[in-house]
Coordinates of C-alpha atoms and ligand atoms in Angstrom, one line a residue:
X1 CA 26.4 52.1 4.6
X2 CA 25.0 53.8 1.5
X3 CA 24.9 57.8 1.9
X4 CA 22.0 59.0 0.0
X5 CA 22.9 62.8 0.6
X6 CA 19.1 63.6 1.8
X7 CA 18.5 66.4 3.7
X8 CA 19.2 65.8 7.4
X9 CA 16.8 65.1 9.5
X10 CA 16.9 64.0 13.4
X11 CA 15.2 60.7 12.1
X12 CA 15.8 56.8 11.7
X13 CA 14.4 55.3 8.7
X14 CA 13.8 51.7 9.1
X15 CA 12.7 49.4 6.5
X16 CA 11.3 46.5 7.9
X17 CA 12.4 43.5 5.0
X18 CA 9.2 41.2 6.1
X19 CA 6.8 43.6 5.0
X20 CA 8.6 46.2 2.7
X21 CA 6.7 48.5 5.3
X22 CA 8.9 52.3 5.8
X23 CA 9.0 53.9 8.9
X24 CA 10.7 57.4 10.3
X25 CA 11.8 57.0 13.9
X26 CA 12.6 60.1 15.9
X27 CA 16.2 60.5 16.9
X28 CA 16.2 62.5 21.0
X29 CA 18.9 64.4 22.2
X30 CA 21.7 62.0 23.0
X31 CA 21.3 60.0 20.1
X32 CA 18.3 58.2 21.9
X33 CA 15.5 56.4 20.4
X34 CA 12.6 55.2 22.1
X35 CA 11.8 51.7 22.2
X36 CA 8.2 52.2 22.2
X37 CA 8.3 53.9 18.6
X38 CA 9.6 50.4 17.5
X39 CA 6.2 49.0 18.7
X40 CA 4.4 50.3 15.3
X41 CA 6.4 47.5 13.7
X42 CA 4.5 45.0 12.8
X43 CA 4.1 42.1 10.2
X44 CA -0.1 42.2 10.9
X45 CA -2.3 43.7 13.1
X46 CA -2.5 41.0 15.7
X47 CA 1.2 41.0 16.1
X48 CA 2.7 42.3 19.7
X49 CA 5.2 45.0 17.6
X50 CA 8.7 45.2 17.8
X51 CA 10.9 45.6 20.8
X52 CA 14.4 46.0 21.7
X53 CA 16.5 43.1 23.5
X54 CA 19.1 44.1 25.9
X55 CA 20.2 41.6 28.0
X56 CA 22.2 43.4 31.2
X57 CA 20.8 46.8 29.5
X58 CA 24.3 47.0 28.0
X59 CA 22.5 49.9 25.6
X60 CA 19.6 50.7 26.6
X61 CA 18.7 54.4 29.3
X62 CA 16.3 53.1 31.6
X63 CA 15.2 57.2 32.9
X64 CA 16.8 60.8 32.0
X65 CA 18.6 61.8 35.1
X66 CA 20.5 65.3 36.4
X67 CA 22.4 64.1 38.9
X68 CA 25.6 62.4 37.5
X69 CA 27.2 62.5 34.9
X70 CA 29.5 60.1 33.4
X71 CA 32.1 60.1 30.7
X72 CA 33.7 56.7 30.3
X73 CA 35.6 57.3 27.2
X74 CA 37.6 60.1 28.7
X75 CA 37.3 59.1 32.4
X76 CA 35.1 62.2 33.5
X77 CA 32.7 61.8 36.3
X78 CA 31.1 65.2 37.7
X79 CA 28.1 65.0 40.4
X80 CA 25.6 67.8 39.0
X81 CA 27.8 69.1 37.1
X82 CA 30.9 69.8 39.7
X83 CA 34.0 67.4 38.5
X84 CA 35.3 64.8 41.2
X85 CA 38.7 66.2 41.4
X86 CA 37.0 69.7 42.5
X87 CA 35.1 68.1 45.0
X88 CA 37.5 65.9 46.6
X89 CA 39.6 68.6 46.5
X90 CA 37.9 71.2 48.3
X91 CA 34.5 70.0 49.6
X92 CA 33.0 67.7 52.4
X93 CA 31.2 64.8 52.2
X94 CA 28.1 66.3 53.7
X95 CA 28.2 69.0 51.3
X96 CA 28.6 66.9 48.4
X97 CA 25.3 65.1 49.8
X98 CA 24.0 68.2 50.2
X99 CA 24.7 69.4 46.3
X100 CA 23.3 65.6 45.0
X101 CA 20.4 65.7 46.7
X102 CA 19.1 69.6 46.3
X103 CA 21.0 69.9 42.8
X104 CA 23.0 72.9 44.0
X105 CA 25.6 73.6 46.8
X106 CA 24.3 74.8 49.5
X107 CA 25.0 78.3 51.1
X108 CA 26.6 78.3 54.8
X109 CA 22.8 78.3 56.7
X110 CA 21.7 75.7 54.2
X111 CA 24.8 73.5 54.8
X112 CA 25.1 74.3 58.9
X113 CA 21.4 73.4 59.2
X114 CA 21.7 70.4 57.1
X115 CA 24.6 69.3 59.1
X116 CA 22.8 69.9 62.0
X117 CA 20.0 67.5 61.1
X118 CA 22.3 64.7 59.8
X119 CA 24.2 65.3 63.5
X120 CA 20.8 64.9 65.6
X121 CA 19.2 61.9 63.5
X122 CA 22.2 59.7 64.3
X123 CA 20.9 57.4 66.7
X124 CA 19.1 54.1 66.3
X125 CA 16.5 52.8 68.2
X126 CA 17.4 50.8 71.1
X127 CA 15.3 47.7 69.4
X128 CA 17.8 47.7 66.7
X129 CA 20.9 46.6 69.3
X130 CA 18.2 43.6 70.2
X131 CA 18.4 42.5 66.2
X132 CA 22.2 42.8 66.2
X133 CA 22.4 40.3 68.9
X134 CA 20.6 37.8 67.0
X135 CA 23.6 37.6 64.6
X136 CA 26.1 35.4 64.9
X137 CA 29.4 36.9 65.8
X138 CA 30.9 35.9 62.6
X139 CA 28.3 37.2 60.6
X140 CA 29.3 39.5 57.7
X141 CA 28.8 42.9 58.2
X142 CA 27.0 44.1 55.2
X143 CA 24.6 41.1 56.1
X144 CA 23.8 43.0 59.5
X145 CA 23.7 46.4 58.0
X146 CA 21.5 45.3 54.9
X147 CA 19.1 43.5 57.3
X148 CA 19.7 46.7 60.0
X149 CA 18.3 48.9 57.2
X150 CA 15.3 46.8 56.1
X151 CA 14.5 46.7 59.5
X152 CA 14.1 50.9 60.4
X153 CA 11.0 50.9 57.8
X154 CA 9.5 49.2 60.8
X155 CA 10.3 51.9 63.4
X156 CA 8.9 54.5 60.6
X157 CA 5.8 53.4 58.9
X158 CA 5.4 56.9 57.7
X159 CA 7.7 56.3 55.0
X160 CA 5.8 54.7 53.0
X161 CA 4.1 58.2 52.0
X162 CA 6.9 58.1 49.2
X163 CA 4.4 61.5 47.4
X164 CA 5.0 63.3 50.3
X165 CA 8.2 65.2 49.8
X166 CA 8.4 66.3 53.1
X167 CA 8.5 62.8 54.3
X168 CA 10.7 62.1 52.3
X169 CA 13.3 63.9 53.3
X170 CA 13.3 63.3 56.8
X171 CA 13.2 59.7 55.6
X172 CA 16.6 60.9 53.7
X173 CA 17.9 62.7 56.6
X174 CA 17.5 59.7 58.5
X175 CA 19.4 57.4 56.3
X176 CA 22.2 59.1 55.7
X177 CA 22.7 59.8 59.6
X178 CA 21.9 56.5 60.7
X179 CA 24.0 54.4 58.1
X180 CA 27.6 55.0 59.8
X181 CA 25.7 54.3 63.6
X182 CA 24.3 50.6 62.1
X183 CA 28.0 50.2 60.5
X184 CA 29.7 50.9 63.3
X185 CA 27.2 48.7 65.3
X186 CA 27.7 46.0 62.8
X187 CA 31.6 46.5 63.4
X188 CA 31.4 45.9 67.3
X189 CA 29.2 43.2 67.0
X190 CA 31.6 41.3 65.2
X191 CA 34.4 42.0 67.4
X192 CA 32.0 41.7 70.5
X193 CA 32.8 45.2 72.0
X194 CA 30.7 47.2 73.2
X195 CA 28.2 49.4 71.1
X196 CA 29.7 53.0 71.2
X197 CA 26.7 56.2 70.7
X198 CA 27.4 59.2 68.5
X199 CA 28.6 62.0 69.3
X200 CA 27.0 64.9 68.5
X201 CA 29.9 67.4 68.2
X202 CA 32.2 65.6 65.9
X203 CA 32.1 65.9 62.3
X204 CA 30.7 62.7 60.0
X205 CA 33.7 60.8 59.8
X206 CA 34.9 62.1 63.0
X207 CA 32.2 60.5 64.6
X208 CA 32.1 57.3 62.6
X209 CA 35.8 56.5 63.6
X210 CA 34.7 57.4 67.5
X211 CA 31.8 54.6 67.4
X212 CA 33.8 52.2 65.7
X213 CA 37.5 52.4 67.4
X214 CA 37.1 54.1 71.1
X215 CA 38.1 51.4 73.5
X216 CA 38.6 52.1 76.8
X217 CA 39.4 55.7 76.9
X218 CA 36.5 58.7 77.5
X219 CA 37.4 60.2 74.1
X220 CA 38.9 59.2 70.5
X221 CA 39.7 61.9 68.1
X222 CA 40.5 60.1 64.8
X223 CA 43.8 61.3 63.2
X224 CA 42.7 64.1 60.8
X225 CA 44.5 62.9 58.1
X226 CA 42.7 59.8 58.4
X227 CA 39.3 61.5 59.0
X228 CA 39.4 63.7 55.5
X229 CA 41.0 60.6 53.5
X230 CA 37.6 58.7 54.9
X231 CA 35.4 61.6 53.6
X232 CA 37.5 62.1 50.2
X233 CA 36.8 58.3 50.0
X234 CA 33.2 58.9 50.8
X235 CA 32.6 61.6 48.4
X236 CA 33.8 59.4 45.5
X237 CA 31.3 57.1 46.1
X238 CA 28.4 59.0 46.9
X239 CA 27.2 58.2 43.2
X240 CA 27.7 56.4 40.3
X241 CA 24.5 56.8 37.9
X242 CA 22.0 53.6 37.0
X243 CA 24.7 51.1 38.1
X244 CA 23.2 48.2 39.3
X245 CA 22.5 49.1 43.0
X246 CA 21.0 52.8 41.8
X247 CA 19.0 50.4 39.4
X248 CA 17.7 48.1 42.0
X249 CA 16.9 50.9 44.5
X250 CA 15.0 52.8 41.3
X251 CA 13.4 49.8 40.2
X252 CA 12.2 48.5 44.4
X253 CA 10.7 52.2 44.5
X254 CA 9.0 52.1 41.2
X255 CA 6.8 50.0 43.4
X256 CA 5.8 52.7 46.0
X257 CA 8.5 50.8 48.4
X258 CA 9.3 52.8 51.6
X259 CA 13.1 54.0 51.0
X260 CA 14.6 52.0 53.8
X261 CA 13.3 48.8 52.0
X262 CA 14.4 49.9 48.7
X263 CA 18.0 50.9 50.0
X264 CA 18.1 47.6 51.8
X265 CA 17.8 45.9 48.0
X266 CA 20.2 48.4 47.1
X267 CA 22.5 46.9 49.7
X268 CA 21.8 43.6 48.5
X269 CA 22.9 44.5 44.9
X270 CA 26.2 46.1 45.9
X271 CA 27.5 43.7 48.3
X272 CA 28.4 41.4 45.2
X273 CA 31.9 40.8 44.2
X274 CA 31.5 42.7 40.6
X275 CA 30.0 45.5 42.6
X276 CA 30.6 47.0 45.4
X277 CA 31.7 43.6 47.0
X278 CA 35.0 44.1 44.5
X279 CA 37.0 46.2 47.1
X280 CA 36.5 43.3 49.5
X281 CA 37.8 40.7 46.6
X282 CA 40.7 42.6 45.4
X283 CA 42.2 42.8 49.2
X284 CA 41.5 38.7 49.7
X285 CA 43.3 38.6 45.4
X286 CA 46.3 40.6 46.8
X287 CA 46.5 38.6 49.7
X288 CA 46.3 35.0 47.9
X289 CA 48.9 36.4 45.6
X290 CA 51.0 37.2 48.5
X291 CA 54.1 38.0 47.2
X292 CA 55.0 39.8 43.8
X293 CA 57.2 36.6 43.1
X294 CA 53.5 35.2 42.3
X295 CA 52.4 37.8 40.6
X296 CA 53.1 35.9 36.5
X297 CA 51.4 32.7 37.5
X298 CA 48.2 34.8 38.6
X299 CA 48.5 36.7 35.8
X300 CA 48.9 33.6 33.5
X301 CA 45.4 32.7 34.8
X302 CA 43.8 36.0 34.3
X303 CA 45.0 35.5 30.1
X304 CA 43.8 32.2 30.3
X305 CA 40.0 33.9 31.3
X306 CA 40.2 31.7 34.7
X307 CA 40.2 34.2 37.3
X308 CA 39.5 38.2 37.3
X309 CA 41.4 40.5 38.3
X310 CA 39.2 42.4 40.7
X311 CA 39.2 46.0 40.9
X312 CA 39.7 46.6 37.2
X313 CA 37.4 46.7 34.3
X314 CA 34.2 48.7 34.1
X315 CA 30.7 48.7 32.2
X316 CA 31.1 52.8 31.5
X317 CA 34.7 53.5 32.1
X318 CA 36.7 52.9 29.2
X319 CA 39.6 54.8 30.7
X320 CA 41.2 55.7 33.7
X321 CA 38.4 55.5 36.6
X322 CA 39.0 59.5 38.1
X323 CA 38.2 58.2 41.5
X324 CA 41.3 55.6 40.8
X325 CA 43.5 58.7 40.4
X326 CA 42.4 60.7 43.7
X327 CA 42.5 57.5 45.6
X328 CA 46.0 56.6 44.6
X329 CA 47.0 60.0 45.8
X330 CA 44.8 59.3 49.2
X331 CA 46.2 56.1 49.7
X332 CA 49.8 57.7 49.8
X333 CA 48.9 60.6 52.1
X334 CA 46.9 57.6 54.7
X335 CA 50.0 55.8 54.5
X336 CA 52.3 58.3 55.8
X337 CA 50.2 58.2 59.0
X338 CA 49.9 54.5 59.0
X339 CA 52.9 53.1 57.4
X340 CA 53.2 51.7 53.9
X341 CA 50.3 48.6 53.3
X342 CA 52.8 45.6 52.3
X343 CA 50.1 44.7 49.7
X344 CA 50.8 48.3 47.9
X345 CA 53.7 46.7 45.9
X346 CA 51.8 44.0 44.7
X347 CA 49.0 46.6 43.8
X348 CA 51.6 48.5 41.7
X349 CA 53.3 45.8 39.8
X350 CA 49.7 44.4 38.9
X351 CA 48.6 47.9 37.8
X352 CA 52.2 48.3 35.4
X353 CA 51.7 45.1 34.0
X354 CA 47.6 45.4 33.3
X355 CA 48.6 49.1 31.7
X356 CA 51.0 47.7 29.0
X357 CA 49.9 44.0 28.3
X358 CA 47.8 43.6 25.2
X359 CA 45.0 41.5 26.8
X360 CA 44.0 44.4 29.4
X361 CA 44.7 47.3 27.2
X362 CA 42.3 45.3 24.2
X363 CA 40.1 45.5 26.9
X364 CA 40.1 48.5 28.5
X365 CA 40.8 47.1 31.7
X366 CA 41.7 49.8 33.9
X367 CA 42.1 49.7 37.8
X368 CA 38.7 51.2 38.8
X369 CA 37.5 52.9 42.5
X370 CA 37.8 49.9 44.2
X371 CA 41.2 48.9 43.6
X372 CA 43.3 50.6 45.9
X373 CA 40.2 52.2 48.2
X374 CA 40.7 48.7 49.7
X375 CA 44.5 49.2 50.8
X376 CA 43.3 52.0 52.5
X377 CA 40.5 51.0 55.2
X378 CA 42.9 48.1 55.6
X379 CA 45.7 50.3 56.5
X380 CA 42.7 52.2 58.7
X381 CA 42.4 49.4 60.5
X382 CA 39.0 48.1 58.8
X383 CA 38.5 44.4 58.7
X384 CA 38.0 43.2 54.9
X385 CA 34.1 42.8 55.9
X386 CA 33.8 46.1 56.5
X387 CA 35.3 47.1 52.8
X388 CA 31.4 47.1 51.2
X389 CA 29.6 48.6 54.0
X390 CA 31.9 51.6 53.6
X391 CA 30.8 52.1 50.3
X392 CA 27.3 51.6 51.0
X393 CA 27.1 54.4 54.0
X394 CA 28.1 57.2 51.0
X395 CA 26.6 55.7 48.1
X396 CA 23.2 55.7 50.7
X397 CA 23.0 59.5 49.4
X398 CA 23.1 58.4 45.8
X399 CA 20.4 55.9 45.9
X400 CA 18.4 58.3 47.7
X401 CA 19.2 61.1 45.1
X402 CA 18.2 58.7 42.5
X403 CA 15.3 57.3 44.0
X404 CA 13.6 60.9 44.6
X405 CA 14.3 61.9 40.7
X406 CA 12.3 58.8 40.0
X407 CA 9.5 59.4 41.8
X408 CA 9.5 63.1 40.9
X409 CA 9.8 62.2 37.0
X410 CA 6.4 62.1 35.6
X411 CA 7.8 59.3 32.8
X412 CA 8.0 56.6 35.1
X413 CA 6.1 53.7 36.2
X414 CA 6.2 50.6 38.3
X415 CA 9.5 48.9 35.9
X416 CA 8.5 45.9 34.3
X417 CA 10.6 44.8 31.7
X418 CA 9.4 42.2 28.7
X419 CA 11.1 38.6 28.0
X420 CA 11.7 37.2 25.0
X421 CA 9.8 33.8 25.6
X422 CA 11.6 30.9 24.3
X423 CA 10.3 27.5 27.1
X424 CA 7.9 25.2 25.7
X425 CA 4.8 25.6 24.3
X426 CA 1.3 24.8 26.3
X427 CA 1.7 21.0 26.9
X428 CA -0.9 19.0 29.5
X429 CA -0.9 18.1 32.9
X430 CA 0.4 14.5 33.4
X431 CA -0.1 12.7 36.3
X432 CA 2.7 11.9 38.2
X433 CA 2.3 7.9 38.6
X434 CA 1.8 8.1 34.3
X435 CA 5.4 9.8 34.0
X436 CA 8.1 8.5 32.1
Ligands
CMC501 N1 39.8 40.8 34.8 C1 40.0 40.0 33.6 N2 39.2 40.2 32.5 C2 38.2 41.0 32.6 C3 37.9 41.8 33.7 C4 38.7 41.6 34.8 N3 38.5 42.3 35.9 N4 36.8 42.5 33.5 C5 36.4 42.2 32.2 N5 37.2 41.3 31.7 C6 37.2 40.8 30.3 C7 36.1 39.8 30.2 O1 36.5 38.5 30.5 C8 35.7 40.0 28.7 O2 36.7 39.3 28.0 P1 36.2 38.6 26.6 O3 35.7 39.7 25.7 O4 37.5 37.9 26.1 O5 35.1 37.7 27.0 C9 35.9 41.5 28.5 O6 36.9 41.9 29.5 C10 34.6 42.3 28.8 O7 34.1 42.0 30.1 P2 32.6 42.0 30.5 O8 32.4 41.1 31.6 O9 31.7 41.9 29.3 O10 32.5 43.5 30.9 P3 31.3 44.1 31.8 O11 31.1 45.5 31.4 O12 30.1 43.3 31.7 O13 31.8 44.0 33.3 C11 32.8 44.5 35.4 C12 32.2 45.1 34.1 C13 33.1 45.6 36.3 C14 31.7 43.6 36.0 C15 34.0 43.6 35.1 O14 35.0 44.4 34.5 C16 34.6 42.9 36.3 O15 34.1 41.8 36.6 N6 35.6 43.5 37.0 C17 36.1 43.0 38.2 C18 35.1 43.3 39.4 C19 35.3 44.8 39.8 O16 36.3 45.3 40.0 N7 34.1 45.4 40.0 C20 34.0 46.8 40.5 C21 33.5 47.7 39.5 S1 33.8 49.4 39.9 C22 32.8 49.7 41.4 C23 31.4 49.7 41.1 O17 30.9 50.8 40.7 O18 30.8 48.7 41.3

């Protein structure tokens, strides 16, 4: 590139070649342009303008957001601010909902009477047992949940006064109490037990493990170890920015969608493999692999671009995923409780070999937060169809978070984005007995 030493200036010049036309684009914070100033670029009057193409938004900010912020080149992720390691170090899940919701943490009345609603909003209605027993017993659980979670906007039609943001958040409060009942529900269906209520004076976790593994005693008290590994897990995921479920919730509620329906397309968008459905895949990889013995000949077909290896690789990280790092750490104090995961060993010798082989390091293919989370709820006892849903029960705060900030930012609209049209041209109708 030429350097013409002009003065600087927080502008783009852009010659457009067609015309010989000059034009000054403004340069935001961020290095951000907007598309629409590229619309002025024209080679006439009757043309549309300019615009960007961005298949997969690869480069393109779809809103300005506060609530998390990501790093990728230096493997930094900090919810409003807070860095990961701080918080699973020395919060709670609720009040890391708390903090990405309101935008600050909370003081002790503000978190006790939070906690308190979250507590008393945990129960479904009894209709909602009557559509789990239309499943199948082999149905997968985020199926249940996802349709579960669709099916509350019919219990609160008041929801869909998205302006309102008092409605709102009891609509909020709701969700985020009521995911780990329908999970649990979900989880009992499937193994035909018995559906098991919350109770009221256990913490979050505490009472998530109580409706999903009390059998046939009066009370289950989780192993605490077990307990705060579940809600160190769950505050990694609570958010992730405009990933592609945060994306699809924004983009459902751009429509005035009530939240439950939005959060249910949310749902839909994480449960795949390169999303949140990854932790799921990488625990059926490590068990196909079965035996480190295997490991070259997997490998062999990773280099040859046949198979992925799930659990690494990431649009924004181009490091080390931090939540990678705590997990690691999590998975080694969960498995003094529960014994060592015989699928650990294959985890690590993947992991060495992806850190020093040329094809993953060209690619910056690091293990990312679903890697090892999976060895984990296995270890916990979780079925492999359970892996996704217990993402989706923390990353429910995240979309919610993200779904307010869109409806609160006075830039957005119903999203629509263009196409680049390149099907046929008008042709005529042709009857179907005069077809070739
Ligand atoms: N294994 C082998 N090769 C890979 C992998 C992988 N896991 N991920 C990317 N690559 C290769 C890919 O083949 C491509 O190679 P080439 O340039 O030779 O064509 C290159 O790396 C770039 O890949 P990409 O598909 O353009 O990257 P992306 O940013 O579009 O995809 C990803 C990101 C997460 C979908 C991808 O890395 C992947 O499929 N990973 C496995 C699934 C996974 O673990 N997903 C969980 C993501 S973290 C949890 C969450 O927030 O969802």
């Amino acid at each position: 590139m030429e350097d013409r030493g002009a003065e600087p200036r927080n502008t783009l010049s852009v010659r457009d070649n067609r015309t010989g036309k000059d034009y000054e684009i403004d340069i935001h914070e961020g290095d951000v342009v907007r598309a629409m100033d590229f619309r002025q670029i024209k080679v006439n009057e009757d043309d549309f303008g300019m615009m960007a193409y961005d298949p997969a938004f690869t480069n393109t900010a779809s809103t300005r957001s506060r609530i998390t912020e990501i790093d990728g080149a230096n493997g930094i992720l900090r919810y409003r601010g807070y860095p990961i390691e701080q918080l699973a170090e020395k919060s709670s899940f609720l009040e890391v909902c708390y903090l990405i919701l309101k935008g600050e943490l909370p003081s002790q009345d503000e978190l006790d009477e939070f906690v308190h609603h979250v507590t008393f909003h945990t129960y479904a209605h009894e209709n909602i047992i009557k559509l789990l027993n239309g499943f199948r017993y082999d149905a997968h659980a985020m199926g249940i949940v996802t349709s579960s979670v669709a099916a509350l906007s019919t219990f609160y039609p008041e929801a869909k006064e998205v302006h309102d943001p008092e409605n709102r958040w009891i609509q909020i409060i709701r969700l985020v109490a009521k995911m780990p009942t329908l999970a649990a529900f979900a989880y009992r269906h499937h193994r035909g037990l018995p559906y098991i209520y919350p109770e009221n004076e256990l913490s979050y976790t505490g009472n998530f493990l109580n409706m999903l593994f009390r059998i046939g005693v009066k009370e289950y008290r989780a192993n605490p170890v077990l307990e705060r590994a579940l809600d160190v897990l769950f505050i990694l995921h609570a958010d992730h920015e405009q990933n592609c479920s945060a994306t699809t919730m924004r983009v459902i509620g751009s429509s005035e969608s009530d939240p439950y329906s939005a959060l249910a397309g949310a749902m839909a968008a994480l449960y795949g493999p390169l999303h949140g459905g990854a932790n799921e895949a990488v625990l059926r990889m490590l068990n196909e692999i079965g035996h480190t013995d295997n490991i070259p000949d997997f490998m062999d077909s990773v280099r040859r671009g046949e198979r992925r290896l799930m659990g690494f690789g990431h649009r924004v990280y181009k490091a080390y995923d931090p939540r990678a790092n705590i997990i690691k750490k999590t998975a080694h104090e969960v498995f003094e409780v529960t014994g060592n995961n015989p699928l650990l060993d294959i985890a690590l010798e993947l992991e060495k070999i992806a850190l020093q082989e040329d094809y993953f390091v060209e690619r910056n293919l690091y293990p990312n937060v679903d890697f090892y989370s999976g060895l984990i709820y296995q270890a916990m006892g979780f079925p492999v169809e359970m892996f996704p849903v217990l993402f989706a029960i923390p990353r429910t705060v995240g979309w919610l978070a993200q779904w307010e900030e869109m409806l609160e930012d006075k830039e957005q609209k119903i999203a629509r984005p263009r196409q680049v049209y390149v099907g046929e041209g008008q042709r005529d109708y042709v009857p179907v007995d005069q077809r070739g």
